[in-house]
Tab-separated table of C-alpha atoms in Angstrom:
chain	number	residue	atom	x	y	z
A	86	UNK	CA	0.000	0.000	0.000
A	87	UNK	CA	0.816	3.747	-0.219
A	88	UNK	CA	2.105	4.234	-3.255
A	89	UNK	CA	2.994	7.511	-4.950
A	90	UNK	CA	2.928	8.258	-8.578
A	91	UNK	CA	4.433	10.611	-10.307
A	92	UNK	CA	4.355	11.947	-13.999
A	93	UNK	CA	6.384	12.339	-16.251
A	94	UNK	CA	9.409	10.641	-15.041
A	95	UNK	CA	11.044	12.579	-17.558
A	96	UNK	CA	10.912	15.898	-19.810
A	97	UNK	CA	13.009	18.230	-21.675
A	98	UNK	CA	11.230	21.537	-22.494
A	99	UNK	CA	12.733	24.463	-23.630
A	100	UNK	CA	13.755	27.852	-22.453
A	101	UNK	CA	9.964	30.437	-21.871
A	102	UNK	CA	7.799	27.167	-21.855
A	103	UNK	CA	5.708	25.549	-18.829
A	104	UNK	CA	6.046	22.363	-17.715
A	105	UNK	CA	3.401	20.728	-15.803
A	106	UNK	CA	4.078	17.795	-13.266
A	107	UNK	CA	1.843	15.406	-11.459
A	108	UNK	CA	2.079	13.771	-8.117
A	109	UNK	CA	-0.670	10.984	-7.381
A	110	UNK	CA	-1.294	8.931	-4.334
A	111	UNK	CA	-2.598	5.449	-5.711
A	112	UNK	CA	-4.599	3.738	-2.711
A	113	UNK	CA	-4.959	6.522	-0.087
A	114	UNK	CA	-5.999	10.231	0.373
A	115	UNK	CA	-2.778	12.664	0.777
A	116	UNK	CA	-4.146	15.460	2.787
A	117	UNK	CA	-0.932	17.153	2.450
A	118	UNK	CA	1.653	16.434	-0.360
A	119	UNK	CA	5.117	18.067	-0.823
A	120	UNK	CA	7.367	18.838	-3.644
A	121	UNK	CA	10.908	19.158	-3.046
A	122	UNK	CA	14.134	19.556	-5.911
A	123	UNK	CA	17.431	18.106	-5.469
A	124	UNK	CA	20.083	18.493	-7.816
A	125	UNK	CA	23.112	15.863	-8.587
A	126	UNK	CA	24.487	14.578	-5.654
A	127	UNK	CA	22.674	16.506	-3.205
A	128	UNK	CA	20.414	16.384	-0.673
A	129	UNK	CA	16.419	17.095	-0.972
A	130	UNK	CA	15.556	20.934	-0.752
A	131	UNK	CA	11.698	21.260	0.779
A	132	UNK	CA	10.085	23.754	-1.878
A	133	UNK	CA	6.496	23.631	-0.807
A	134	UNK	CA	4.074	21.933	1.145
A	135	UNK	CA	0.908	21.525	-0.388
A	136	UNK	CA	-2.804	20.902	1.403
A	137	UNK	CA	-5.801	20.113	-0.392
A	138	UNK	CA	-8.208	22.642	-0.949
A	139	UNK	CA	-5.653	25.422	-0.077
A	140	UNK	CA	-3.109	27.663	-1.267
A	141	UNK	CA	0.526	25.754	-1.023
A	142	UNK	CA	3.396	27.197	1.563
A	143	UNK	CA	6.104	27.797	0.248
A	144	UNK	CA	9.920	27.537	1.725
A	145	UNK	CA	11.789	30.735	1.989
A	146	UNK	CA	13.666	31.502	-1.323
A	147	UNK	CA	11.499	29.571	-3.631
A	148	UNK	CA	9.177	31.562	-5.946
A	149	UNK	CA	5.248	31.028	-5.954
A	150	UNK	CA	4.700	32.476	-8.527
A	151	UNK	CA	7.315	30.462	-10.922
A	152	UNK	CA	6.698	26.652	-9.230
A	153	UNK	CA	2.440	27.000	-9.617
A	154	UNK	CA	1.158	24.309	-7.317
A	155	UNK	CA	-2.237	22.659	-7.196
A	156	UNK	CA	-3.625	20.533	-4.649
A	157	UNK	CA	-7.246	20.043	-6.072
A	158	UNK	CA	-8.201	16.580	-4.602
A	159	UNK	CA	-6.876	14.272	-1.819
A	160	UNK	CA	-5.137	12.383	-4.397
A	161	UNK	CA	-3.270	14.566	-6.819
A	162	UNK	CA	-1.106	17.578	-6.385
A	163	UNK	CA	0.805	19.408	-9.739
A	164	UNK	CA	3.534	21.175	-9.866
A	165	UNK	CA	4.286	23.374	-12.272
A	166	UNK	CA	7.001	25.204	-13.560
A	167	UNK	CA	6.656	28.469	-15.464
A	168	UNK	CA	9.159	30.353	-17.911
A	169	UNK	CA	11.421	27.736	-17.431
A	170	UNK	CA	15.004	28.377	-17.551
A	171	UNK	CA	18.178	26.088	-17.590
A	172	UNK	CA	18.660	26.720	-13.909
A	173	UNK	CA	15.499	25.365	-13.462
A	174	UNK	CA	16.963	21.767	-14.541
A	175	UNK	CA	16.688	19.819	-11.632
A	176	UNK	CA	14.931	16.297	-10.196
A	177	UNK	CA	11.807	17.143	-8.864
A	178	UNK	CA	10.080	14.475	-6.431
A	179	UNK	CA	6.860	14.952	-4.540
A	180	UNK	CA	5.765	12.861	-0.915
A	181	UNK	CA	3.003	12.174	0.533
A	182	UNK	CA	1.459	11.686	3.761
A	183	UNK	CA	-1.988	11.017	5.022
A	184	UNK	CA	-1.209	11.390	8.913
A	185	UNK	CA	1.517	14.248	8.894
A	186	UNK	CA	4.034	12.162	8.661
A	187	UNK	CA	3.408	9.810	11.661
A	188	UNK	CA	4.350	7.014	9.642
A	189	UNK	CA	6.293	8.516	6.925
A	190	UNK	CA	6.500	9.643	3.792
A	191	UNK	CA	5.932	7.908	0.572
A	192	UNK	CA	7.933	9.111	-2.012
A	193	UNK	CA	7.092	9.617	-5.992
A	194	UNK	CA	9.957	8.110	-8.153
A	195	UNK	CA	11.039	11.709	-9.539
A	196	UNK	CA	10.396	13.870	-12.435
A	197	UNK	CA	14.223	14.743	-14.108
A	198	UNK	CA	13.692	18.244	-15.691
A	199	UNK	CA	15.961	19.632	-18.185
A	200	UNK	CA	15.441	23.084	-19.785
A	201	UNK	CA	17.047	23.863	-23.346
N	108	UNK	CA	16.436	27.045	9.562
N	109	UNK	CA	16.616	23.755	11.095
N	110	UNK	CA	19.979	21.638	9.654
N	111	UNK	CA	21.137	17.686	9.785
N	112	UNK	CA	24.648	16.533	9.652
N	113	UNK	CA	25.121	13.419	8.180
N	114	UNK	CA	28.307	11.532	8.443
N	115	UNK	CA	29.868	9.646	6.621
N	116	UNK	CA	29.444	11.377	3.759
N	117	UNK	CA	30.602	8.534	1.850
N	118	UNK	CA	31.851	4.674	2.719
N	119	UNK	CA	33.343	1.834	0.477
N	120	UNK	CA	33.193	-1.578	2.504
N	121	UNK	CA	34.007	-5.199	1.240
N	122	UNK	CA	30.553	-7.382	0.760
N	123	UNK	CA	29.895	-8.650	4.845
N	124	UNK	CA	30.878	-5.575	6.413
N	125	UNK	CA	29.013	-3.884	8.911
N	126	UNK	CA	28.151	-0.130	8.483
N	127	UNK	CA	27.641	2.663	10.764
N	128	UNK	CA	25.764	5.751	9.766
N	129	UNK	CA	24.587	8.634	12.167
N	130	UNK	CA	22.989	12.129	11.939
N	131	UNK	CA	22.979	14.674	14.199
N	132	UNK	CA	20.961	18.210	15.043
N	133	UNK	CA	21.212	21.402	17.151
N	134	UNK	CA	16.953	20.886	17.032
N	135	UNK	CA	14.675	18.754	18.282
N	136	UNK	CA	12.602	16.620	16.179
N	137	UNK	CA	9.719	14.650	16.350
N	138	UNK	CA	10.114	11.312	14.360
N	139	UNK	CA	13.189	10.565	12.726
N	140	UNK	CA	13.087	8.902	9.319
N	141	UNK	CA	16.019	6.630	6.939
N	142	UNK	CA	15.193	6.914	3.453
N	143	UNK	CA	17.597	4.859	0.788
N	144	UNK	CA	17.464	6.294	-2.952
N	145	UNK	CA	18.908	4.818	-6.078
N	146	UNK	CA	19.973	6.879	-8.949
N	147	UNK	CA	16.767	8.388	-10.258
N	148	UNK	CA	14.202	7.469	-7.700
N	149	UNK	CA	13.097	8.831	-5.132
N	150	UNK	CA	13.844	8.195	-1.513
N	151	UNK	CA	11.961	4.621	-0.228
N	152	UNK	CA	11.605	4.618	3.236
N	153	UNK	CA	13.477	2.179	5.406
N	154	UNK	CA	12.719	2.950	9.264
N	155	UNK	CA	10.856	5.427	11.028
N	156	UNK	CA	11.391	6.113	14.404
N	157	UNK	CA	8.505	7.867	16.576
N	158	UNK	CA	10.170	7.947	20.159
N	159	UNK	CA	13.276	9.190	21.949
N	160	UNK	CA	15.159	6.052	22.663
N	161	UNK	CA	13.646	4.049	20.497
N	162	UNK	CA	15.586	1.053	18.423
N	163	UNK	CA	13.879	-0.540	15.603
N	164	UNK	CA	15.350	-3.017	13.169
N	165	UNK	CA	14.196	-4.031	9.776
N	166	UNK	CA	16.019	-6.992	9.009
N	167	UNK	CA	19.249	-6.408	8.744
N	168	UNK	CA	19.239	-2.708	9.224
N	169	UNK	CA	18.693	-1.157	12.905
N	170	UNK	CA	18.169	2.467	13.648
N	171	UNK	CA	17.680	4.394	17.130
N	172	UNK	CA	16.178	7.578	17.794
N	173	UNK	CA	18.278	9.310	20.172
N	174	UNK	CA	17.726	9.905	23.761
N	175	UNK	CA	17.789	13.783	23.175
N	176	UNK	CA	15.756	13.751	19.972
N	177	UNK	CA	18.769	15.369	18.517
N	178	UNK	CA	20.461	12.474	17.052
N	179	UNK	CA	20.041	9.372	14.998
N	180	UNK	CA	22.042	6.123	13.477
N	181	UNK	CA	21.631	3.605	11.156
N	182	UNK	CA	23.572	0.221	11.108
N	183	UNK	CA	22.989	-2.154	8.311
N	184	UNK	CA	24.561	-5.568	8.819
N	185	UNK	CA	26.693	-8.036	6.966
N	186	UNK	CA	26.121	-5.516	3.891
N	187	UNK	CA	25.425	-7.218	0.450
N	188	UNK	CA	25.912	-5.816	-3.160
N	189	UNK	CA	22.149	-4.556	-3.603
N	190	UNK	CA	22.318	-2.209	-0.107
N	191	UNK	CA	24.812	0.204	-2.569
N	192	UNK	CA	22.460	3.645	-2.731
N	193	UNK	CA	22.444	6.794	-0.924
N	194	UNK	CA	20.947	7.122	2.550
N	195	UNK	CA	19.121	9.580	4.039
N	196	UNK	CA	18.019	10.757	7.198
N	197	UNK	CA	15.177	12.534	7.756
N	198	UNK	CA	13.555	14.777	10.861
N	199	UNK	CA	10.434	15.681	11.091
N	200	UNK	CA	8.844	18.719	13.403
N	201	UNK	CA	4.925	18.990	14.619
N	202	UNK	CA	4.432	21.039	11.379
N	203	UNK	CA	4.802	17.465	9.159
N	204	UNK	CA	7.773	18.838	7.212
N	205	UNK	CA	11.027	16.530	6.948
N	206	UNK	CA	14.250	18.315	7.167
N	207	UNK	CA	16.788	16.109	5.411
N	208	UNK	CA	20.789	14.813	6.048
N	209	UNK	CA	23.357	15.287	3.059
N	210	UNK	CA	23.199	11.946	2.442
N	211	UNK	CA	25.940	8.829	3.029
N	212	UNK	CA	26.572	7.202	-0.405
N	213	UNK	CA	27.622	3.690	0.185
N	214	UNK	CA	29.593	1.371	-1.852
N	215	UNK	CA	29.729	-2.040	-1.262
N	216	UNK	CA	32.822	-4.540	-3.116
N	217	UNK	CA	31.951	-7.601	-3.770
């Protein structure tokens, strides 16, 4: 059980274009999700925690207005990246949690962006 | 903001080796999570630990949540070819977010 999916796993856009990515939980209802970045050999960076039926919270330094997130339902949250530009290349992965975490986090397998 | 440090940051050990990873933290947290991701996944949760003290094993990996909530480690045992990744561990506060460790990439010789 709890399973996380995540789509695309992959995408190369270019430079002034959107790209849109989805985070599904399978077989329970994520009342919060969150979508983090983490470039090569780093660690995870928290961008934004996301709760459904309101407006995402996002970490200090990231931009709301560039990294759009929706949290429509209990089971899917999108990300999505606006004007994209190379520095924007990065892994994205979303979690999510039905409990706040009192059991964990599920993880999505990762969406690798690369911008153009 | 709040801040992990993970050590090793790296390890290379012969296949049957015991390994030793820890994390520390000037904060308290709340649960304290090991994650293991392969190249181009994301992180898959390996232990979660929900009380100061605590020491939980799942098979041959054991983990213990520090007395002072400030601290974790993570011991995997007679290490095989397939526990190669990168670990994580994770802390989380009250709030639900997870504040995450650099990372110990491990490399296991066969």
């Amino acid at each position: 059980g709890a399973v996380v999916s995540q789509h695309p796993s992959w995408v190369i856009c270019k430079s002034g274009t959107s790209v849109k990515i989805e985070c599904r939980s399978l077989d329970f209802q994520a009342t919060t999700m969150f979508w983090y970045r983490q470039f090569p050999k780093q660690s995870l960076m928290l961008m934004a925690t996301s709760n459904e039926g309101s407006k995402a919270t996002y970490e200090q330094g990231v931009e709301k207005d560039k990294f759009l997130i929706n949290h429509a339902s209990l089971t899917l949250s999108t990300l999505t990246v606006t004007s994209a530009h190379p520095e924007d290349s990065s892994f994205y992965i979303c979690s999510a949690t039905y409990d706040r975490g009192a059991w964990g986090y599920t993880f999505g397998s990762g969406t690798r962006l690369t911008v153009v | 903001g709040q801040q992990l440090n993970q050590s090793p940051q790296s390890m290379f050990i012969q296949e049957g080796e015991d390994v030793s990873m820890n994390c520390t933290s000037s904060s308290i947290f709340n649960t304290w999570l090991w994650y293991k991701q392969d190249p181009g996944e994301g992180p898959v949760l390996l232990i979660a630990l929900y009380k100061a003290g605590e020491l939980t094993s799942n098979g041959r990996l054991t983990a213990q949540f520090g007395i002072t909530r400030k601290d974790s480690f993570l011991n995997i045992s007679a290490s095989i070819p397939s526990d190669v990744g990168i670990y994580f561990c994770a802390g989380n506060t009250n709030a639900g977010k997870s504040t995450f460790g650099d990372g110990t990439t491990l490399t296991v010789k066969p």
